[in-house]
PDB file of N, CA and C in Angstrom:
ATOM      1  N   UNK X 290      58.307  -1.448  93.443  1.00 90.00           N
ATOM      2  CA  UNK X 290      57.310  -2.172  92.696  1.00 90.00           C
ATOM      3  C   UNK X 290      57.929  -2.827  91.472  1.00 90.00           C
ATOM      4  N   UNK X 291      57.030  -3.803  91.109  1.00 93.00           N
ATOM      5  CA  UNK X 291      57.648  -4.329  89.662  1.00 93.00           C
ATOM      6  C   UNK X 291      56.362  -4.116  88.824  1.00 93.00           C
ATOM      7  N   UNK X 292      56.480  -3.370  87.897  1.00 95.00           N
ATOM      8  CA  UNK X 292      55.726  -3.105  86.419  1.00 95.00           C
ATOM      9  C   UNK X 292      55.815  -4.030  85.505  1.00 95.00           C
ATOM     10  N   UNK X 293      54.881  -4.850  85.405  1.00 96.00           N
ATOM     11  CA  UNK X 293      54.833  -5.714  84.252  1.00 96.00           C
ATOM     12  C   UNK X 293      54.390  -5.476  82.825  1.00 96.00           C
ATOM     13  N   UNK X 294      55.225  -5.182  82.084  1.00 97.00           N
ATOM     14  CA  UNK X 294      54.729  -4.697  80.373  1.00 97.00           C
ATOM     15  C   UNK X 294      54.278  -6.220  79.735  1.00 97.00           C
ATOM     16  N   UNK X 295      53.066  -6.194  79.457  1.00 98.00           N
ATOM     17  CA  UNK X 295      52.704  -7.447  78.410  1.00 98.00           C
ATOM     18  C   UNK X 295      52.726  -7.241  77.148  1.00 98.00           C
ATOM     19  N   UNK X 296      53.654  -7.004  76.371  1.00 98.00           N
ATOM     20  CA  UNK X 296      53.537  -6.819  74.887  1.00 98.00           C
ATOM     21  C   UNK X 296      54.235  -7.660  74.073  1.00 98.00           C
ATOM     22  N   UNK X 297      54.319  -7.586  73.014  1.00 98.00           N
ATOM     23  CA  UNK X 297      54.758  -8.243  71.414  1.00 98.00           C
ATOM     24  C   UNK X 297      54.770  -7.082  70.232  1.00 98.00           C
ATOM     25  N   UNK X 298      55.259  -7.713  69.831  1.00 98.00           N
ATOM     26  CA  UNK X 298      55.251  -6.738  68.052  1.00 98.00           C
ATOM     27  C   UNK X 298      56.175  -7.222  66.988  1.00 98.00           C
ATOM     28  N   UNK X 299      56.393  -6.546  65.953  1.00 98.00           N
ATOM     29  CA  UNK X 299      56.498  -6.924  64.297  1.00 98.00           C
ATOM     30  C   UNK X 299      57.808  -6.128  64.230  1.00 98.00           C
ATOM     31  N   UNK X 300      59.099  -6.969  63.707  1.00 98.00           N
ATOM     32  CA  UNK X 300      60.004  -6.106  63.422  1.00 98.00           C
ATOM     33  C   UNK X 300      60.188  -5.266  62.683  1.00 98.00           C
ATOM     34  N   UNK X 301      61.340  -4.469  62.677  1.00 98.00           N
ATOM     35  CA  UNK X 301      62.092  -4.115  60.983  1.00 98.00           C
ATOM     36  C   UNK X 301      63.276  -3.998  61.056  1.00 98.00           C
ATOM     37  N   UNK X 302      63.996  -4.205  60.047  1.00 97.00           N
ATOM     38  CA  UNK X 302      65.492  -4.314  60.243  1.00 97.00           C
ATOM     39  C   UNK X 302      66.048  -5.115  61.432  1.00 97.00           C
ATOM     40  N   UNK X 303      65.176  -6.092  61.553  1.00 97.00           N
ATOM     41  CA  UNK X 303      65.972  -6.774  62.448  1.00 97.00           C
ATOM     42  C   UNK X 303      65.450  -6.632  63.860  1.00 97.00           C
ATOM     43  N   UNK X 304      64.653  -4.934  64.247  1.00 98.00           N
ATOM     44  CA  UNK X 304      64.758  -4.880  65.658  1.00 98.00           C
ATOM     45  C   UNK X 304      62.757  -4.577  65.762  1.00 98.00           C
ATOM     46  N   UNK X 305      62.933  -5.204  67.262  1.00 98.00           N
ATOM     47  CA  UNK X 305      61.938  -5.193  67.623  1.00 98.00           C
ATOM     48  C   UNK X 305      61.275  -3.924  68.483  1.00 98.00           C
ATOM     49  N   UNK X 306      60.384  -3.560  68.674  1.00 98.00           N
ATOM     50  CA  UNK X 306      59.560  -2.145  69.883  1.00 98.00           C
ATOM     51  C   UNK X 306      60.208  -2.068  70.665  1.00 98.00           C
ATOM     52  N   UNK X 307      60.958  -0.762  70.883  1.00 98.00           N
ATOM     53  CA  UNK X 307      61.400   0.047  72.296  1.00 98.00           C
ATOM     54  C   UNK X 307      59.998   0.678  72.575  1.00 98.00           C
ATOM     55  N   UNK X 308      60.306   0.264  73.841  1.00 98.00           N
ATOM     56  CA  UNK X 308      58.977   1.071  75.256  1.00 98.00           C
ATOM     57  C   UNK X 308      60.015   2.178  76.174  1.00 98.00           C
ATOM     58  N   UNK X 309      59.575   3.211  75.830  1.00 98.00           N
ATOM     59  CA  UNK X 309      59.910   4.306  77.306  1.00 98.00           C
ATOM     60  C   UNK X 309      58.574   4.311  77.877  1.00 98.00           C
ATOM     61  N   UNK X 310      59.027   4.192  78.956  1.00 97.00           N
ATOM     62  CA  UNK X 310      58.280   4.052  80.471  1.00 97.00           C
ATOM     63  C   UNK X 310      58.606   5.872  81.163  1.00 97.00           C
ATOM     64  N   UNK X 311      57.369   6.350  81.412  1.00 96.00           N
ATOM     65  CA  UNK X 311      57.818   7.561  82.286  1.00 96.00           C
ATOM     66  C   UNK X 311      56.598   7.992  83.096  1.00 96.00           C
ATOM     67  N   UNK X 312      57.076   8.358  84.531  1.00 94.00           N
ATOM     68  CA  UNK X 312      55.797   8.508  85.267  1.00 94.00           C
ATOM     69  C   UNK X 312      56.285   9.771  85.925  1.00 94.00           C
ATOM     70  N   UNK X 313      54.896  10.356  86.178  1.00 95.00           N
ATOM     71  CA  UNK X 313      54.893  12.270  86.021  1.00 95.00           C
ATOM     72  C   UNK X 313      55.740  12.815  85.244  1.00 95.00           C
ATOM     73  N   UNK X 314      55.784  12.728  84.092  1.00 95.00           N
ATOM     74  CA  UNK X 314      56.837  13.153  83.341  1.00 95.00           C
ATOM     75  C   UNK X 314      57.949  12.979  83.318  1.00 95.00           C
ATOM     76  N   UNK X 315      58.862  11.672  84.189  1.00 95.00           N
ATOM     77  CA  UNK X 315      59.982  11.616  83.987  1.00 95.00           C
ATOM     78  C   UNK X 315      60.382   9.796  83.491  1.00 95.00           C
ATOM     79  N   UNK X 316      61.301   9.761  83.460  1.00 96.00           N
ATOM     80  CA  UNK X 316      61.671   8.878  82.540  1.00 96.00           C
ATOM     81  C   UNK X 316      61.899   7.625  84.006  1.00 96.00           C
ATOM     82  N   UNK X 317      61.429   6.509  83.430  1.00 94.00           N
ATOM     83  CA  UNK X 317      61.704   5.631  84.799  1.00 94.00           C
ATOM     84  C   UNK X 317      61.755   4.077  84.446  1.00 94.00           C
ATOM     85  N   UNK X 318      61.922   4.060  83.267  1.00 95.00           N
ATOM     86  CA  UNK X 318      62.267   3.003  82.760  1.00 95.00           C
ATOM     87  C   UNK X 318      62.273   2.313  81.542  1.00 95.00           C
ATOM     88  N   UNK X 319      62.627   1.414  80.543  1.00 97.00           N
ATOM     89  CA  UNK X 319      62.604   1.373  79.438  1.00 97.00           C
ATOM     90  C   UNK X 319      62.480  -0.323  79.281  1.00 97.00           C
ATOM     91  N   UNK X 320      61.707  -0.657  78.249  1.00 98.00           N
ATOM     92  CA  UNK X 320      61.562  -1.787  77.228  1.00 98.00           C
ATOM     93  C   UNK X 320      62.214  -1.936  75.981  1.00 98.00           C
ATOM     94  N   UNK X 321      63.125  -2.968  75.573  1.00 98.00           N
ATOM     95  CA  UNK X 321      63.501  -3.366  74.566  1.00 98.00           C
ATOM     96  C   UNK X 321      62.595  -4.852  74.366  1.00 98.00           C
ATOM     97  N   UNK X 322      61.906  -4.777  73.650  1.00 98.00           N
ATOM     98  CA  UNK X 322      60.965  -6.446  73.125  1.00 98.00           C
ATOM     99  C   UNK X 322      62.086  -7.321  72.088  1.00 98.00           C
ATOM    100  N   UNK X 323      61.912  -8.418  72.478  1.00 97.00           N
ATOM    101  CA  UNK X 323      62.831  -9.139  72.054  1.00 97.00           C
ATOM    102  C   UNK X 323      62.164 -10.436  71.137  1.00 97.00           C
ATOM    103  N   UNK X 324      61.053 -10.273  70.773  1.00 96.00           N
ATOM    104  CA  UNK X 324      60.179 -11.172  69.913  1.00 96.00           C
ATOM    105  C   UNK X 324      59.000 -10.913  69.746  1.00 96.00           C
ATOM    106  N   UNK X 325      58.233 -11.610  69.089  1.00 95.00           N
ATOM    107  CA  UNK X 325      57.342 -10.923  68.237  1.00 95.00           C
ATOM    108  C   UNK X 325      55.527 -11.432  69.122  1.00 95.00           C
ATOM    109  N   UNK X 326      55.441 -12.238  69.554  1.00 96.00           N
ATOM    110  CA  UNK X 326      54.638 -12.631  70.245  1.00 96.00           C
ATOM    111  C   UNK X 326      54.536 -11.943  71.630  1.00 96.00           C
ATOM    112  N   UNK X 327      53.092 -11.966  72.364  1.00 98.00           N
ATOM    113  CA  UNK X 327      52.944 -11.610  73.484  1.00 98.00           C
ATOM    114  C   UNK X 327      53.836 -12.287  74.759  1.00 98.00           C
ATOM    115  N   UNK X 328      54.504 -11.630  75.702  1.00 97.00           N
ATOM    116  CA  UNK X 328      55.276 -11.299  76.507  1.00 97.00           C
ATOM    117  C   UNK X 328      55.427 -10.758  77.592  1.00 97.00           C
ATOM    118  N   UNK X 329      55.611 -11.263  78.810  1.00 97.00           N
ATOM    119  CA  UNK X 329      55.898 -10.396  80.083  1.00 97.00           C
ATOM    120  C   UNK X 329      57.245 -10.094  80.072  1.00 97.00           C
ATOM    121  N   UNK X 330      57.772  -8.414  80.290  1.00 97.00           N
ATOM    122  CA  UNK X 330      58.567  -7.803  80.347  1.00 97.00           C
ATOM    123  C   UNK X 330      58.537  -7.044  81.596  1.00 97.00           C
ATOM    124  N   UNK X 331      59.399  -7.430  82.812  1.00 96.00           N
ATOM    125  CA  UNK X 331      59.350  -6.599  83.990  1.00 96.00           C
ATOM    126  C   UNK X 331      60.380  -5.853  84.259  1.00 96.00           C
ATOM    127  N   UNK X 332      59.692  -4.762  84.819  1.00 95.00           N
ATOM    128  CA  UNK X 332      61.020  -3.314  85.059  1.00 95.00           C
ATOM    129  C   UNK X 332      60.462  -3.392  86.470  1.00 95.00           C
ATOM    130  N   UNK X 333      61.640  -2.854  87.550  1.00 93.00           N
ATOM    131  CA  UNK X 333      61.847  -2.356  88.720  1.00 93.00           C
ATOM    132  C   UNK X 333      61.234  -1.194  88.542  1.00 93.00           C
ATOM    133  N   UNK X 334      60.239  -0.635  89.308  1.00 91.00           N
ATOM    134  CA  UNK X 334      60.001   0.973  89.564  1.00 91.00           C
ATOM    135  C   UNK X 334      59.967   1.329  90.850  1.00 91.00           C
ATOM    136  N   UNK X 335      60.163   2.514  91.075  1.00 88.00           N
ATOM    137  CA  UNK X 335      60.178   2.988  92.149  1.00 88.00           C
ATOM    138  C   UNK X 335      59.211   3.895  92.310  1.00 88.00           C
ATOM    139  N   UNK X 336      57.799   3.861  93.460  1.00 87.00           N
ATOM    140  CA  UNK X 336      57.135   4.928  93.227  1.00 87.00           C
ATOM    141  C   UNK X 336      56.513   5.315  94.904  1.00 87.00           C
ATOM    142  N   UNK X 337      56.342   6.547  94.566  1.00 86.00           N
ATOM    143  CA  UNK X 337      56.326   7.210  96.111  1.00 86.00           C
ATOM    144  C   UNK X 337      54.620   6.986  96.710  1.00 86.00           C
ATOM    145  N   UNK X 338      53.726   7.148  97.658  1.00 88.00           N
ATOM    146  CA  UNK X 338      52.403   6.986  98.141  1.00 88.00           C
ATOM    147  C   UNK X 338      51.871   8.200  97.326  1.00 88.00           C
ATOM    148  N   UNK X 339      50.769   7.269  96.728  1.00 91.00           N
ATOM    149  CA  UNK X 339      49.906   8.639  96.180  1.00 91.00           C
ATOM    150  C   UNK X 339      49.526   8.663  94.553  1.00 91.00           C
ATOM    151  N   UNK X 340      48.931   9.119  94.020  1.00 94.00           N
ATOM    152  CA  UNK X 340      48.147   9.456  92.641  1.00 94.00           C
ATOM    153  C   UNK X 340      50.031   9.502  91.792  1.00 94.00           C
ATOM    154  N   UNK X 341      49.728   9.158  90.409  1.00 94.00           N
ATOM    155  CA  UNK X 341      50.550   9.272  89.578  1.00 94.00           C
ATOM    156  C   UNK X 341      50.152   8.981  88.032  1.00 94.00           C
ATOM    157  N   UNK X 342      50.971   9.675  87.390  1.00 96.00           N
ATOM    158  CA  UNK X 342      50.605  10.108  85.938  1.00 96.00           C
ATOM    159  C   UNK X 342      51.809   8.628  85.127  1.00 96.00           C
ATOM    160  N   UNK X 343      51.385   7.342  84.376  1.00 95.00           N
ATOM    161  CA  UNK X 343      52.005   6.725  83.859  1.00 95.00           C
ATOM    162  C   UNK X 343      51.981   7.041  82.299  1.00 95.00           C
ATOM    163  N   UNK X 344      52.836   6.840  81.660  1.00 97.00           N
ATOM    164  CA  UNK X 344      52.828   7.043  80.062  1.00 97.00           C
ATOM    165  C   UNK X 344      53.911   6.235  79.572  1.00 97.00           C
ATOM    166  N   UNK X 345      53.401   5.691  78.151  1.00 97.00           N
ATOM    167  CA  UNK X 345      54.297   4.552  77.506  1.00 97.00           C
ATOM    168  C   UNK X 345      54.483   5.093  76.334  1.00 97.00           C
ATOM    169  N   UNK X 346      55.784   4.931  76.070  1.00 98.00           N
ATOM    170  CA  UNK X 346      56.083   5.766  74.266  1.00 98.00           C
ATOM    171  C   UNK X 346      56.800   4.662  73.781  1.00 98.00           C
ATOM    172  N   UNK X 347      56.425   3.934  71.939  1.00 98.00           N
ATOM    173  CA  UNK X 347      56.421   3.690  71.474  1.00 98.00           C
ATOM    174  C   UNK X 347      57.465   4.055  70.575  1.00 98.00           C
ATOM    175  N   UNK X 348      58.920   4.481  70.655  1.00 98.00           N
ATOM    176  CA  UNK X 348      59.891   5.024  70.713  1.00 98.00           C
ATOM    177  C   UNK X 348      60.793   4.575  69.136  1.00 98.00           C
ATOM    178  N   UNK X 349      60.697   3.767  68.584  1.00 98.00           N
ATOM    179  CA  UNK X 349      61.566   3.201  67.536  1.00 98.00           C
ATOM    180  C   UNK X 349      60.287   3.251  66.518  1.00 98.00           C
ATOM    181  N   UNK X 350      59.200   3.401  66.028  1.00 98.00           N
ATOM    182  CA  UNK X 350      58.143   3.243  65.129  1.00 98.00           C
ATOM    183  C   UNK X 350      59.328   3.409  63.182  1.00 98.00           C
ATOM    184  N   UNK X 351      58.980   2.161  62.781  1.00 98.00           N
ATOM    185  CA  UNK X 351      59.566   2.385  61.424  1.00 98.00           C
ATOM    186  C   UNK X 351      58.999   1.778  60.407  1.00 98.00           C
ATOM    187  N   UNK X 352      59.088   2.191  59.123  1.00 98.00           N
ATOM    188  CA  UNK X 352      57.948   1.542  58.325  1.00 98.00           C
ATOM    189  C   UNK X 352      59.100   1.937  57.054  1.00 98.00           C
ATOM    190  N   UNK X 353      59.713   0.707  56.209  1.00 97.00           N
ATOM    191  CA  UNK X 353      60.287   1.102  55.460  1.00 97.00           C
ATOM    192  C   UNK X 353      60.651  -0.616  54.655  1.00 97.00           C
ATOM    193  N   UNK X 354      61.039  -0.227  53.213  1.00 95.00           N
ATOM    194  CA  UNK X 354      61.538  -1.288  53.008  1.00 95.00           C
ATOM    195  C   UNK X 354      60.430  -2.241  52.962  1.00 95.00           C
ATOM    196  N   UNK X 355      59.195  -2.166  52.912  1.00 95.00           N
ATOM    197  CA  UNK X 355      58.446  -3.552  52.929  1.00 95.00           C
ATOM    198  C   UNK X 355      58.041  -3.924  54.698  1.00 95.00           C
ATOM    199  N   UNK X 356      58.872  -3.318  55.740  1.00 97.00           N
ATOM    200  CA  UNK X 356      59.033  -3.834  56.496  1.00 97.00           C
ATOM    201  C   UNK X 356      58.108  -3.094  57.795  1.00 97.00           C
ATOM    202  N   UNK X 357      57.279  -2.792  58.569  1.00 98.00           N
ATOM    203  CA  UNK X 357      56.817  -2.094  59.376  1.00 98.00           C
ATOM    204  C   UNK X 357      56.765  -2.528  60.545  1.00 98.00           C
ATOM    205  N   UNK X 358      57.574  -1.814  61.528  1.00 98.00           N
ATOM    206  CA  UNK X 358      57.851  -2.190  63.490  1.00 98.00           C
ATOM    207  C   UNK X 358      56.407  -1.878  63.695  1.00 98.00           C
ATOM    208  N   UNK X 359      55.634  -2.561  64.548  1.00 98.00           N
ATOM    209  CA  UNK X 359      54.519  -2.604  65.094  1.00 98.00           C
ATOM    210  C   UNK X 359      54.558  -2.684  66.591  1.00 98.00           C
ATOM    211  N   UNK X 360      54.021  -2.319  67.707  1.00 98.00           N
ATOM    212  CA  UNK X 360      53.540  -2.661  69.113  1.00 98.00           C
ATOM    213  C   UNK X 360      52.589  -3.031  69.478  1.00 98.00           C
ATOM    214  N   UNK X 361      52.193  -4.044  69.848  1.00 98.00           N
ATOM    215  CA  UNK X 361      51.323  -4.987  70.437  1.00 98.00           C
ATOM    216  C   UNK X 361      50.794  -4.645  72.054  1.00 98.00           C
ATOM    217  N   UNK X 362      50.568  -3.875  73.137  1.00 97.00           N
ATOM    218  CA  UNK X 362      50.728  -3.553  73.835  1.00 97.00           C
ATOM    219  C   UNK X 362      48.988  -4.288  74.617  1.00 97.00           C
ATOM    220  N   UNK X 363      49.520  -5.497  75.153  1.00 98.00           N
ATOM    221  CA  UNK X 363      48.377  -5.914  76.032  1.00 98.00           C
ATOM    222  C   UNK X 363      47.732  -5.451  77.350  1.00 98.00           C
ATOM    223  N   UNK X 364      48.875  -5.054  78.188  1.00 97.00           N
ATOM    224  CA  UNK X 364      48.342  -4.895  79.929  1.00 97.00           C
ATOM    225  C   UNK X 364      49.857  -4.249  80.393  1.00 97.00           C
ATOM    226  N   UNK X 365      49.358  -3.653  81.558  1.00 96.00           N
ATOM    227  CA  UNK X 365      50.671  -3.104  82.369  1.00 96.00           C
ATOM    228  C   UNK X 365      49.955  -3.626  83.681  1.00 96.00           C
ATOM    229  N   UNK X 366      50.408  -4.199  84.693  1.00 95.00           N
ATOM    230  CA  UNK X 366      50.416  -4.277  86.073  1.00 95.00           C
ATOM    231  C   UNK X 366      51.347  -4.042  86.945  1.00 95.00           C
ATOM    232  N   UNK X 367      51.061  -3.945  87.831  1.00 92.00           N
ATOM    233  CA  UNK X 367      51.815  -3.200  89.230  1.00 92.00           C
ATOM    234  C   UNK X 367      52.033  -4.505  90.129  1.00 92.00           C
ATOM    235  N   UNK X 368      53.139  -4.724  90.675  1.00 90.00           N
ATOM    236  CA  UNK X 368      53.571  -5.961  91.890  1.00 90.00           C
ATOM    237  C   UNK X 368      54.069  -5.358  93.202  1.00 90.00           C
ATOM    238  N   UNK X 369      53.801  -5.115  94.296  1.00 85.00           N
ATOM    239  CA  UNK X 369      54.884  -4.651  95.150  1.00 85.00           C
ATOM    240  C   UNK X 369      56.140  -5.917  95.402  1.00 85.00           C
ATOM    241  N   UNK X 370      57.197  -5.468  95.147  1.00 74.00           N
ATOM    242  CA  UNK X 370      58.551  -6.065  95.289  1.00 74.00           C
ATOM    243  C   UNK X 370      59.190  -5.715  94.155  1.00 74.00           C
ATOM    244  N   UNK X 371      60.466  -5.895  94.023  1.00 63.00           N
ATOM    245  CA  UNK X 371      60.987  -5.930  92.333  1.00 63.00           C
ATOM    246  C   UNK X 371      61.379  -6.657  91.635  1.00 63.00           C
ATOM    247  N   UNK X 372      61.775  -6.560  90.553  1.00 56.00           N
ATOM    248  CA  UNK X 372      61.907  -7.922  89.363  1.00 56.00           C
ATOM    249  C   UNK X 372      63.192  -8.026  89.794  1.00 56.00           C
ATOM    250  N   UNK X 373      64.069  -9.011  89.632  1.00 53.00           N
ATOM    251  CA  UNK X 373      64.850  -9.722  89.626  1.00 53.00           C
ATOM    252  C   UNK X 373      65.351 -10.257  87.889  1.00 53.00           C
TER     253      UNK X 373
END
């Protein structure tokens, strides 16, 4: 499958929202956002027939300096095939 992350967000120091991606508790893929506006970001996943537990962590959160990383987090969708 291909997982489509739609997000944006607010830097600091330069860097923008890391996304960990993990389904049933394990780790299955990751987001680095690369600008500040809304965005399709696609990861390859791999997932087996059947019910599953998705979760997104917000992984770099910093607030310093004047400066506060923010996540914007619009939509996640599912594609069968993978990103390229």
């Amino acid at each position: 499958y291909t997982m489509e992350v739609v997000a944006g967000g607010t830097p600091a120091q330069g860097v923008y929202p890391h996304i960990e991606i993990s389904v049933d508790g394990k780790k299955a893929g990751e987001v680095q956002l690369t600008g500040g506006g809304l965005r399709s970001y696609p990861v390859a996943i791999s997932l087996p027939e059947g019910k599953h537990e998705l979760s997104l962590a917000f992984t770099n959160d910093l607030n310093v300096g004047g400066e506060d990383r923010n996540l914007v987090l619009d939509k996640v969708v599912f594609y069968r095939g993978f990103a390229e």
